[in-house]
Coordinates of C-alpha atoms and ligand atoms in Angstrom, one line a residue:
M1 CA -22.2 11.9 -20.3
P2 CA -22.0 9.1 -22.9
T3 CA -20.6 5.8 -21.6
A4 CA -19.8 4.0 -24.8
H5 CA -16.5 5.8 -25.6
R6 CA -15.4 6.1 -22.0
K7 CA -12.2 4.3 -21.3
V8 CA -11.1 2.9 -18.0
I9 CA -7.8 3.5 -16.2
G10 CA -6.3 2.3 -13.0
A11 CA -3.7 0.1 -11.4
G12 CA -1.9 -2.5 -13.5
G13 CA 0.9 -0.9 -15.5
N14 CA -0.8 2.4 -16.4
L15 CA 1.5 4.8 -14.7
A16 CA 2.6 6.3 -18.0
K17 CA -1.0 6.9 -18.9
I18 CA -1.8 8.5 -15.6
G19 CA 1.1 10.8 -16.3
R20 CA -0.3 11.7 -19.7
L21 CA -3.7 12.4 -18.3
A22 CA -2.2 14.6 -15.7
T23 CA -0.8 16.8 -18.4
D24 CA -4.3 17.0 -19.9
T25 CA -5.8 18.1 -16.6
E26 CA -3.0 20.7 -16.0
E27 CA -3.9 22.2 -19.4
L28 CA -7.5 22.2 -18.4
R29 CA -6.9 24.0 -15.2
V30 CA -4.7 26.6 -16.8
R31 CA -7.4 27.3 -19.4
S32 CA -10.1 27.6 -16.8
P33 CA -9.6 30.6 -14.5
A34 CA -9.9 29.8 -10.8
H35 CA -13.2 30.8 -9.2
A36 CA -12.9 33.5 -6.6
G37 CA -15.4 31.9 -4.1
K38 CA -15.3 28.7 -2.0
L39 CA -16.3 25.4 -3.5
P40 CA -19.9 24.3 -3.3
E41 CA -20.8 23.0 0.1
T42 CA -23.4 20.4 1.3
T43 CA -26.0 21.3 3.9
L44 CA -25.4 20.0 7.5
L45 CA -28.1 17.4 6.9
E46 CA -26.3 16.1 3.8
T47 CA -23.0 16.0 5.7
A48 CA -24.7 13.9 8.3
G49 CA -26.0 11.6 5.5
V50 CA -22.4 11.1 4.2
A51 CA -21.1 10.5 7.7
L52 CA -23.8 7.9 8.4
K53 CA -24.1 6.1 5.0
V54 CA -20.6 6.4 3.6
A55 CA -18.0 6.9 6.3
L56 CA -19.6 5.0 9.2
P57 CA -20.0 1.6 7.4
T58 CA -16.4 1.9 6.1
I59 CA -15.1 2.6 9.6
A60 CA -17.4 0.0 11.2
K61 CA -16.1 -2.8 8.9
G62 CA -12.7 -2.0 10.2
V63 CA -10.2 0.1 8.3
I64 CA -7.0 -1.5 9.5
I65 CA -8.3 -4.9 10.5
R66 CA -11.7 -6.2 9.5
R67 CA -14.6 -6.9 11.9
P68 CA -16.2 -10.0 10.4
R69 CA -19.6 -9.4 11.9
M70 CA -19.8 -5.9 10.4
V71 CA -18.7 -7.2 7.0
A72 CA -21.6 -9.7 7.2
L73 CA -24.0 -6.9 8.2
A74 CA -22.8 -4.7 5.4
E75 CA -23.5 -7.6 2.9
A76 CA -26.9 -8.3 4.4
L77 CA -28.0 -4.6 4.4
N78 CA -26.2 -3.7 1.1
L79 CA -24.6 -0.8 2.9
D80 CA -22.0 -0.3 0.2
G81 CA -24.7 0.0 -2.4
L82 CA -26.4 2.6 -0.3
A83 CA -23.2 4.5 0.1
V84 CA -22.6 4.7 -3.6
R85 CA -26.2 5.9 -4.2
T86 CA -25.7 8.6 -1.5
V87 CA -22.7 10.0 -3.3
Q88 CA -24.5 9.7 -6.7
R89 CA -27.4 11.8 -5.4
L90 CA -24.9 14.5 -4.2
R91 CA -23.4 14.6 -7.7
G92 CA -26.9 14.8 -9.2
R93 CA -27.6 17.8 -6.9
Y94 CA -24.3 19.7 -7.0
G95 CA -22.6 18.6 -10.3
E96 CA -19.2 17.0 -10.7
G97 CA -16.7 19.4 -9.1
P98 CA -15.3 18.7 -5.6
L99 CA -17.9 19.1 -2.9
L100 CA -17.1 20.4 0.6
L101 CA -18.8 18.7 3.4
R102 CA -20.1 21.5 5.6
G103 CA -18.9 21.3 9.2
L104 CA -16.3 18.6 8.6
R105 CA -13.3 20.2 6.8
R106 CA -13.6 17.4 4.3
A107 CA -14.3 17.3 0.5
L108 CA -15.6 14.6 -1.8
V109 CA -14.0 14.1 -5.2
L110 CA -16.8 13.4 -7.8
A111 CA -15.1 13.7 -11.2
P112 CA -12.4 11.6 -12.9
D113 CA -10.3 14.6 -13.8
D114 CA -10.3 15.8 -10.2
L115 CA -9.4 12.3 -9.0
R116 CA -6.4 12.3 -11.3
R117 CA -5.4 15.7 -10.2
V118 CA -5.4 14.8 -6.5
L119 CA -3.5 11.5 -7.1
N120 CA -0.9 13.1 -9.4
E121 CA -0.3 16.1 -7.2
T122 CA 0.6 14.0 -4.2
P123 CA 2.4 14.7 -1.9
E124 CA 2.1 18.5 -2.6
P125 CA -0.4 20.0 -2.2
F126 CA -2.3 16.7 -1.5
A127 CA -0.4 14.9 1.2
A128 CA -0.9 11.1 1.4
A129 CA 0.1 11.2 5.1
S130 CA -3.3 12.6 6.3
D131 CA -3.8 13.1 10.1
E132 CA -6.0 10.0 10.2
K133 CA -3.4 7.7 8.6
V134 CA -0.6 9.1 10.7
A135 CA -2.6 8.4 13.9
A136 CA -3.6 4.9 12.8
L137 CA -0.3 3.7 11.5
A138 CA 1.6 5.1 14.5
H139 CA 0.4 2.0 16.4
F140 CA 2.5 -0.4 14.5
E141 CA 4.6 1.3 11.7
P142 CA 5.1 5.0 12.4
R143 CA 7.9 5.3 9.9
V144 CA 6.1 3.7 6.9
A145 CA 6.1 5.7 3.7
L146 CA 2.3 6.1 3.8
A147 CA 2.5 8.0 7.1
T148 CA 5.6 10.1 6.1
H149 CA 5.5 13.6 4.8
G150 CA 8.5 15.8 3.9
P151 CA 12.0 14.8 3.0
K152 CA 12.0 11.3 4.6
R153 CA 9.1 10.2 2.4
E154 CA 11.3 9.9 -0.7
P155 CA 13.8 7.3 0.6
R156 CA 11.0 5.2 2.1
R157 CA 8.9 5.3 -1.0
T158 CA 12.0 4.4 -3.1
L159 CA 12.9 1.4 -0.9
N160 CA 9.3 0.1 -1.5
E161 CA 9.5 0.7 -5.2
R162 CA 12.9 -0.9 -5.7
A163 CA 12.3 -4.0 -3.6
L164 CA 8.8 -4.6 -5.0
E165 CA 9.9 -3.6 -8.5
T166 CA 6.8 -1.5 -8.8
D167 CA 7.0 -0.8 -12.5
R168 CA 7.7 -4.4 -13.6
P169 CA 4.6 -6.5 -14.3
T170 CA 6.5 -9.5 -13.2
H171 CA 9.0 -9.5 -10.3
S172 CA 12.5 -10.8 -11.0
L173 CA 12.1 -13.4 -8.2
V174 CA 9.0 -14.8 -9.8
E175 CA 10.2 -18.4 -10.0
P176 CA 11.1 -18.9 -6.3
L177 CA 8.1 -16.9 -5.2
V178 CA 5.7 -19.0 -7.3
T179 CA 7.3 -22.1 -5.8
V180 CA 6.4 -20.8 -2.3
V181 CA 2.8 -20.0 -3.4
E182 CA 2.3 -23.4 -5.0
Y183 CA 3.7 -25.2 -2.0
E184 CA 1.4 -23.4 0.5
M185 CA -1.7 -23.8 -1.7
G186 CA -0.7 -27.5 -2.0
T187 CA -0.6 -27.8 1.8
L188 CA -4.0 -26.2 2.0
F189 CA -5.3 -28.9 -0.3
D190 CA -3.6 -31.6 1.8
D191 CA -5.2 -30.3 4.9
T192 CA -8.7 -29.9 3.5
V193 CA -9.7 -31.3 0.1
E194 CA -7.6 -34.5 0.3
R195 CA -9.3 -35.2 3.6
G196 CA -12.8 -34.7 2.1
A197 CA -13.2 -31.3 3.8
T198 CA -14.2 -28.0 2.2
I199 CA -12.1 -24.9 2.1
D200 CA -13.4 -22.1 4.3
W201 CA -12.0 -18.7 5.2
D202 CA -10.1 -20.0 8.3
S203 CA -8.3 -22.7 6.4
F204 CA -7.5 -20.5 3.5
N205 CA -6.3 -17.6 5.6
R206 CA -4.0 -19.9 7.6
A207 CA -2.4 -21.1 4.4
W208 CA -2.3 -17.6 3.0
S209 CA -0.5 -16.2 6.1
R210 CA 2.1 -18.9 5.9
M211 CA 2.5 -18.1 2.2
V212 CA 2.9 -14.4 2.9
R213 CA 5.6 -14.9 5.6
G214 CA 7.4 -17.2 3.1
V215 CA 7.2 -14.7 0.2
V216 CA 8.2 -11.7 2.3
L217 CA 10.7 -13.2 4.8
G218 CA 11.5 -16.6 3.5
S219 CA 10.7 -20.2 4.4
D220 CA 12.3 -19.9 7.9
A221 CA 9.5 -17.5 8.8
R222 CA 6.6 -19.6 7.4
N223 CA 5.6 -21.0 10.8
D224 CA 6.2 -17.9 12.8
E225 CA 2.6 -17.3 13.7
A226 CA 3.6 -15.3 16.7
L227 CA 4.8 -12.5 14.3
T228 CA 1.4 -12.4 12.6
D229 CA -0.4 -12.5 15.9
M230 CA 1.6 -9.6 17.3
L231 CA 0.9 -7.5 14.2
E232 CA -2.8 -8.4 14.5
R233 CA -2.9 -7.3 18.1
L234 CA -1.3 -4.0 17.2
R235 CA -3.7 -3.5 14.3
G236 CA -6.6 -4.3 16.5
R237 CA -5.9 -1.2 18.6
V238 CA -5.9 0.9 15.4
N239 CA -9.6 0.5 14.7
W240 CA -9.9 3.0 17.6
A241 CA -7.0 5.1 16.3
F242 CA -7.8 8.4 18.0
F243 CA -8.8 6.8 21.3
A244 CA -6.6 3.8 22.1
S245 CA -3.2 4.2 23.7
K246 CA -0.2 2.8 21.9
D247 CA 1.3 -0.5 23.1
K248 CA 4.9 0.6 22.6
K249 CA 6.3 -2.5 24.3
L250 CA 4.5 -4.8 21.9
R251 CA 5.5 -2.6 18.9
L252 CA 9.1 -2.8 19.9
Q253 CA 8.9 -6.6 20.3
F254 CA 7.3 -6.9 16.9
H255 CA 9.9 -4.8 15.1
K256 CA 12.7 -6.7 16.9
L257 CA 11.4 -10.0 15.7
L258 CA 10.7 -8.7 12.2
N259 CA 14.3 -7.2 12.0
E260 CA 15.7 -10.6 12.9
H261 CA 13.8 -12.2 10.0
L262 CA 15.0 -9.4 7.7
A263 CA 18.6 -9.8 8.8
R264 CA 18.6 -13.3 7.4
A265 CA 17.8 -11.9 3.9
E266 CA 16.8 -15.4 2.8
A267 CA 17.5 -16.0 -0.8
G268 CA 14.3 -16.0 -3.0
S269 CA 12.3 -13.8 -0.6
L270 CA 11.5 -10.1 -0.6
A271 CA 13.8 -9.8 2.4
A272 CA 16.7 -10.5 0.1
C273 CA 15.6 -7.8 -2.2
I274 CA 15.5 -5.3 0.7
A275 CA 19.0 -6.2 1.7
K276 CA 20.2 -5.7 -1.9
V277 CA 18.5 -2.3 -2.5
S278 CA 18.6 -0.7 0.9
T279 CA 21.0 2.2 1.3
S280 CA 20.2 4.1 4.5
R281 CA 18.7 3.9 8.0
D282 CA 16.2 6.6 7.0
E283 CA 14.4 4.0 4.9
A284 CA 13.2 2.2 8.1
P285 CA 12.8 -1.2 6.4
S286 CA 10.9 -3.0 9.2
H287 CA 8.2 -0.3 9.1
Q288 CA 7.8 -0.7 5.3
V289 CA 7.7 -4.5 5.7
A290 CA 5.1 -4.2 8.5
Q291 CA 2.9 -2.5 5.9
W292 CA 3.6 -5.4 3.4
L293 CA 2.5 -8.0 5.9
F294 CA -0.6 -6.1 6.9
A295 CA -1.5 -5.3 3.3
F296 CA -1.4 -8.9 2.2
D297 CA -4.5 -9.5 4.3
P298 CA -6.8 -7.7 1.8
A299 CA -5.0 -9.4 -1.0
G300 CA -6.1 -12.8 0.5
M301 CA -9.7 -11.5 0.8
A302 CA -9.8 -10.5 -2.8
T303 CA -8.2 -13.8 -3.9
F304 CA -10.9 -15.7 -2.0
R305 CA -13.6 -13.5 -3.6
T306 CA -12.1 -14.2 -7.0
L307 CA -12.5 -17.9 -6.4
A308 CA -16.1 -17.3 -5.6
F309 CA -16.6 -15.5 -8.9
L310 CA -14.9 -18.2 -10.8
A311 CA -17.0 -20.9 -9.1
T312 CA -20.2 -19.2 -10.1
H313 CA -19.3 -17.9 -13.6
P314 CA -18.7 -21.0 -15.8
E315 CA -17.5 -19.2 -18.9
Q316 CA -14.9 -17.2 -17.0
L317 CA -13.9 -20.3 -15.1
A318 CA -13.2 -22.3 -18.3
R319 CA -11.0 -19.5 -19.5
A320 CA -9.1 -19.2 -16.2
K321 CA -8.6 -23.0 -16.1
R322 CA -7.2 -23.1 -19.6
E323 CA -4.6 -20.4 -18.5
A324 CA -3.9 -22.1 -15.2
G325 CA -3.3 -25.4 -17.0
D326 CA -0.1 -24.1 -18.6
R327 CA 2.7 -24.9 -16.2
A328 CA 5.3 -22.8 -18.1
L329 CA 3.1 -19.7 -17.9
R330 CA 2.5 -20.3 -14.2
R331 CA 6.2 -20.5 -13.4
E332 CA 6.8 -17.2 -15.3
G333 CA 3.9 -15.4 -13.7
Q334 CA 2.3 -14.9 -17.1
L335 CA -1.4 -15.3 -16.1
P336 CA -3.0 -12.2 -17.5
Y337 CA -6.6 -13.5 -17.3
L338 CA -6.3 -14.6 -13.7
R339 CA -4.7 -11.2 -12.8
A340 CA -7.6 -9.5 -14.5
C341 CA -10.1 -11.6 -12.6
F342 CA -8.4 -10.6 -9.3
L343 CA -8.3 -6.9 -10.3
E344 CA -12.0 -7.2 -11.1
A345 CA -12.7 -8.6 -7.6
L346 CA -10.9 -5.5 -6.3
R347 CA -13.0 -3.2 -8.5
L348 CA -16.2 -4.7 -7.3
W349 CA -15.1 -4.8 -3.7
P350 CA -12.2 -2.5 -3.2
T351 CA -10.3 -3.3 0.0
T352 CA -9.2 0.3 0.4
P353 CA -12.6 1.9 -0.3
M354 CA -11.5 5.4 0.9
I355 CA -8.4 7.0 -0.5
L356 CA -7.4 9.9 1.7
R357 CA -5.4 13.0 1.0
Q358 CA -4.9 16.2 3.1
T359 CA -4.3 19.6 1.5
T360 CA -1.1 21.3 2.6
A361 CA -2.2 24.6 0.9
E362 CA -5.3 26.3 -0.4
T363 CA -6.1 24.9 -3.8
N364 CA -8.0 26.4 -6.7
W365 CA -10.6 24.6 -8.8
E366 CA -12.9 25.6 -11.6
R367 CA -15.8 26.1 -9.2
G368 CA -14.0 27.7 -6.2
R369 CA -11.3 27.3 -3.5
M370 CA -10.6 24.4 -1.2
P371 CA -9.1 25.5 2.1
K372 CA -5.7 24.3 3.4
D373 CA -5.9 21.2 5.8
T374 CA -9.0 19.8 4.1
S375 CA -9.3 16.0 4.0
V376 CA -9.9 15.0 0.4
L377 CA -12.0 11.8 0.1
I378 CA -11.9 9.6 -3.0
F379 CA -14.6 7.0 -2.4
A380 CA -13.4 4.2 -4.8
P381 CA -16.8 2.3 -4.9
F382 CA -18.4 5.5 -6.3
F383 CA -16.1 5.4 -9.3
H384 CA -16.0 1.6 -9.6
R385 CA -19.8 0.9 -9.2
D386 CA -21.3 3.9 -11.0
E387 CA -23.9 2.4 -13.2
E388 CA -24.7 5.9 -14.5
R389 CA -21.3 5.9 -16.2
L390 CA -20.2 2.2 -16.4
P391 CA -22.4 -0.3 -18.3
F392 CA -20.5 -3.2 -16.5
A393 CA -20.8 -1.6 -13.0
H394 CA -22.4 -4.5 -11.2
R395 CA -21.2 -7.4 -13.4
F396 CA -18.1 -9.6 -13.3
A397 CA -16.2 -8.1 -16.3
P398 CA -12.5 -9.1 -16.1
D399 CA -11.9 -8.1 -19.7
V400 CA -12.1 -4.5 -18.7
W401 CA -8.6 -5.0 -17.2
L402 CA -7.2 -6.4 -20.4
D403 CA -8.0 -3.2 -22.3
D404 CA -4.9 -1.1 -22.5
N405 CA -6.8 2.0 -23.5
R406 CA -9.0 2.3 -20.5
E407 CA -9.3 5.8 -19.1
W408 CA -12.1 5.7 -16.6
P409 CA -10.5 5.7 -13.2
L410 CA -10.6 2.3 -11.5
V411 CA -8.3 2.8 -8.5
P412 CA -8.2 -0.3 -6.2
F413 CA -4.4 0.4 -5.8
S414 CA -4.9 4.2 -5.8
G415 CA -2.9 5.9 -8.6
G416 CA -0.4 8.7 -9.5
T417 CA 2.7 9.2 -7.4
A418 CA 1.6 7.3 -4.3
I419 CA 0.1 4.4 -6.1
C420 CA 0.4 1.1 -4.1
P421 CA 4.0 0.1 -4.9
A422 CA 2.8 -3.5 -5.0
H423 CA 0.2 -2.9 -7.7
N424 CA 1.9 -5.4 -10.0
F425 CA 3.4 -7.6 -7.3
V426 CA 0.1 -8.4 -5.6
P427 CA -1.8 -9.5 -8.8
M428 CA 1.3 -11.7 -9.7
I429 CA 1.1 -13.5 -6.3
A430 CA -2.7 -13.7 -6.2
S431 CA -2.9 -15.1 -9.8
A432 CA -0.3 -17.7 -8.9
A433 CA -2.4 -18.8 -5.9
L434 CA -5.6 -19.0 -8.0
A435 CA -3.9 -21.0 -10.6
A436 CA -2.6 -23.4 -7.9
L437 CA -6.1 -23.7 -6.4
L438 CA -7.8 -24.3 -9.8
G439 CA -5.3 -27.0 -11.0
G440 CA -7.2 -30.1 -11.8
R441 CA -10.3 -29.2 -9.7
R442 CA -13.5 -27.3 -10.1
P443 CA -14.5 -25.0 -7.3
V444 CA -18.1 -25.2 -6.1
L445 CA -19.4 -22.4 -3.8
V446 CA -21.3 -24.3 -1.1
K447 CA -21.8 -21.4 1.3
G448 CA -21.9 -17.6 1.0
A449 CA -23.7 -15.0 -1.1
K450 CA -25.7 -16.1 -4.2
L451 CA -23.6 -15.0 -7.1
G452 CA -24.0 -15.6 -10.9
P453 CA -23.9 -14.0 -14.3
E454 CA -27.6 -13.2 -14.3
A455 CA -28.1 -11.2 -11.1
P456 CA -26.3 -7.9 -10.4
L457 CA -23.4 -8.5 -7.9
P458 CA -23.9 -7.3 -4.3
G459 CA -22.3 -4.2 -2.9
T460 CA -20.4 -6.1 -0.3
L461 CA -19.2 -9.7 -0.5
D462 CA -18.6 -11.3 2.9
N463 CA -15.4 -13.3 2.4
Y464 CA -15.7 -14.8 5.9
A465 CA -18.9 -16.7 4.9
L466 CA -17.5 -18.3 1.7
R467 CA -16.9 -22.0 1.6
F468 CA -15.8 -24.2 -1.3
R469 CA -15.9 -27.8 -2.3
M470 CA -13.2 -28.6 -4.8
E471 CA -14.5 -31.3 -7.2
H472 CA -12.5 -33.6 -9.4
E473 CA -12.9 -32.8 -13.1
D474 CA -15.0 -35.4 -15.0
Ligands
LIG501 C1 -5.3 -6.3 -2.4 C2 -4.1 -5.8 -1.9 C3 -3.7 -4.4 -1.9 C4 -4.4 -3.3 -2.2 C5 -5.8 -3.2 -2.7 C6 -3.6 -2.1 -1.9 C7 -3.9 -0.8 -2.1 C8 -3.2 0.2 -1.7 C9 -3.7 1.6 -1.6 C10 -5.1 2.0 -2.1 C11 -2.7 2.3 -1.1 C12 -2.8 3.8 -0.7 C13 -2.2 4.7 -1.7 C14 -2.7 6.0 -1.5 O1 -2.8 6.6 -0.3 O2 -3.0 6.6 -2.5 C15 -1.6 1.5 -0.8 C16 -0.4 1.9 -0.3 C17 0.7 1.1 -0.1 N1 0.7 -0.3 -0.3 FE1 -0.8 -1.4 -1.0 N2 -2.4 -2.6 -1.5 C18 -2.4 -4.0 -1.4 C19 -1.4 -4.8 -1.0 C20 -0.1 -4.4 -0.8 C21 1.0 -5.3 -0.5 C22 0.9 -6.8 -0.5 C23 2.0 -4.5 -0.3 C24 3.5 -4.9 -0.1 C25 4.0 -6.1 -0.4 C26 1.6 -3.1 -0.4 C27 2.4 -2.0 -0.2 C28 1.9 -0.7 0.0 C29 2.7 0.4 0.5 C30 4.2 0.3 0.9 C31 1.9 1.5 0.4 C32 2.3 3.0 0.8 C33 2.8 3.7 -0.4 C34 3.1 5.1 -0.3 O3 2.6 5.8 0.6 O4 3.9 5.6 -1.1 N3 0.3 -3.1 -0.7 N4 -1.9 0.2 -1.2

């Protein structure tokens, strides 16, 4: 398959295009009669290979809350690179159609058109609320949209979309939100750089968490570390979703405290947006917001990784600093290049590597049938790091995200009807944080993986090991 004319598509304002491509794939399916037999299936040995080399490292790193030691191990052993090669080999052997994993009731998606079909035909017949997700999220947010199937999904999804203004590249509260971001990144500088210290993961993450509480719930919540701690304890149980019992008492306490913050509906925060757009109890606002607080964690990891890129890629850093230097653009959230750099960090190291769907009916494909109740696996790194298709697979190539005509699926925020409703909001906040960090200083990576324009980028980047010195500009 030629790479030169392949275009790339993904999160970042491309919903319309995803829709257009869906029509194309529907036409394709109508033209190609369904195959009478079952889809091709792996051998049991190959299934074991996928379980060991693809699923296990993803689970071991921690799906709902990361295990830092496993992330370090994944970087050292390049486990994510190995996972991509495992899936590439299966595509080489079986071709591009969906592939059933014998003995597991699971299927791997291997072709861009099939990926689009699955994401666009969510929630029927490809339910987003797979058994795994429902079991995991029940520990702390059982009524979140992501774990809801059936008639209640729609009001919950709509609340998310309206409060986060999903389709707008820049949220209407951009000004007060950027003020919060700049204030917290300034405090990070005061606590570290101004005292001659470096910025490491712990100091960054503390500031990031304060910022997240400020953005979501308002400045009165910025110091409420107990709220974040409770959520982390609940999330910690989820890494063993099917085995650990639920801590219902803690869950209740957490939602009570969260609801108190939401009830303030502090002006300039997302809580105020919820108060404005919420229409019914079915929406379960505190369950949606628990997801927001939780999902800002990976956004912090990707922001920190982006800083590592910029510190080690002088050309891109110069461009980013030029953009960050314009105060008016910063206040308006108009930082396209920094957004692209952040999205690129998510392409290279997707924080949701496995997008899951579960079939609610038997589905027909060109090469055969997929049974009902099959877990459909979209392994994002396979699409993002496929050097057999993408010439820039292992390079830092933010310009890919500035190309409006991209068609190759890059899906850090998923896509189609269940696309992350914060797929514009998150890059807006992350780019504002990066601009604040870069203002007047040059980041130097003093600890962590060796990165640079010459060498291919590693399959995993351990964010916990990164440490920066912020130097005065000459
Ligand atoms: C780097 C940061 C983030 C990434 C990479 C990310 C990615 C994703 C992905 C891949 C999904 C799954 C969609 C699917 O199953 O197809 C998702 C769902 C979701 N995300 Fe995000 N997300 C991020 C941050 C956030 C933040 C900060 C918020 C809220 C402020 C948020 C809100 C949600 C919600 C509510 C859902 C469920 C949507 C539904 O089921 O309809 N995400 N996200």
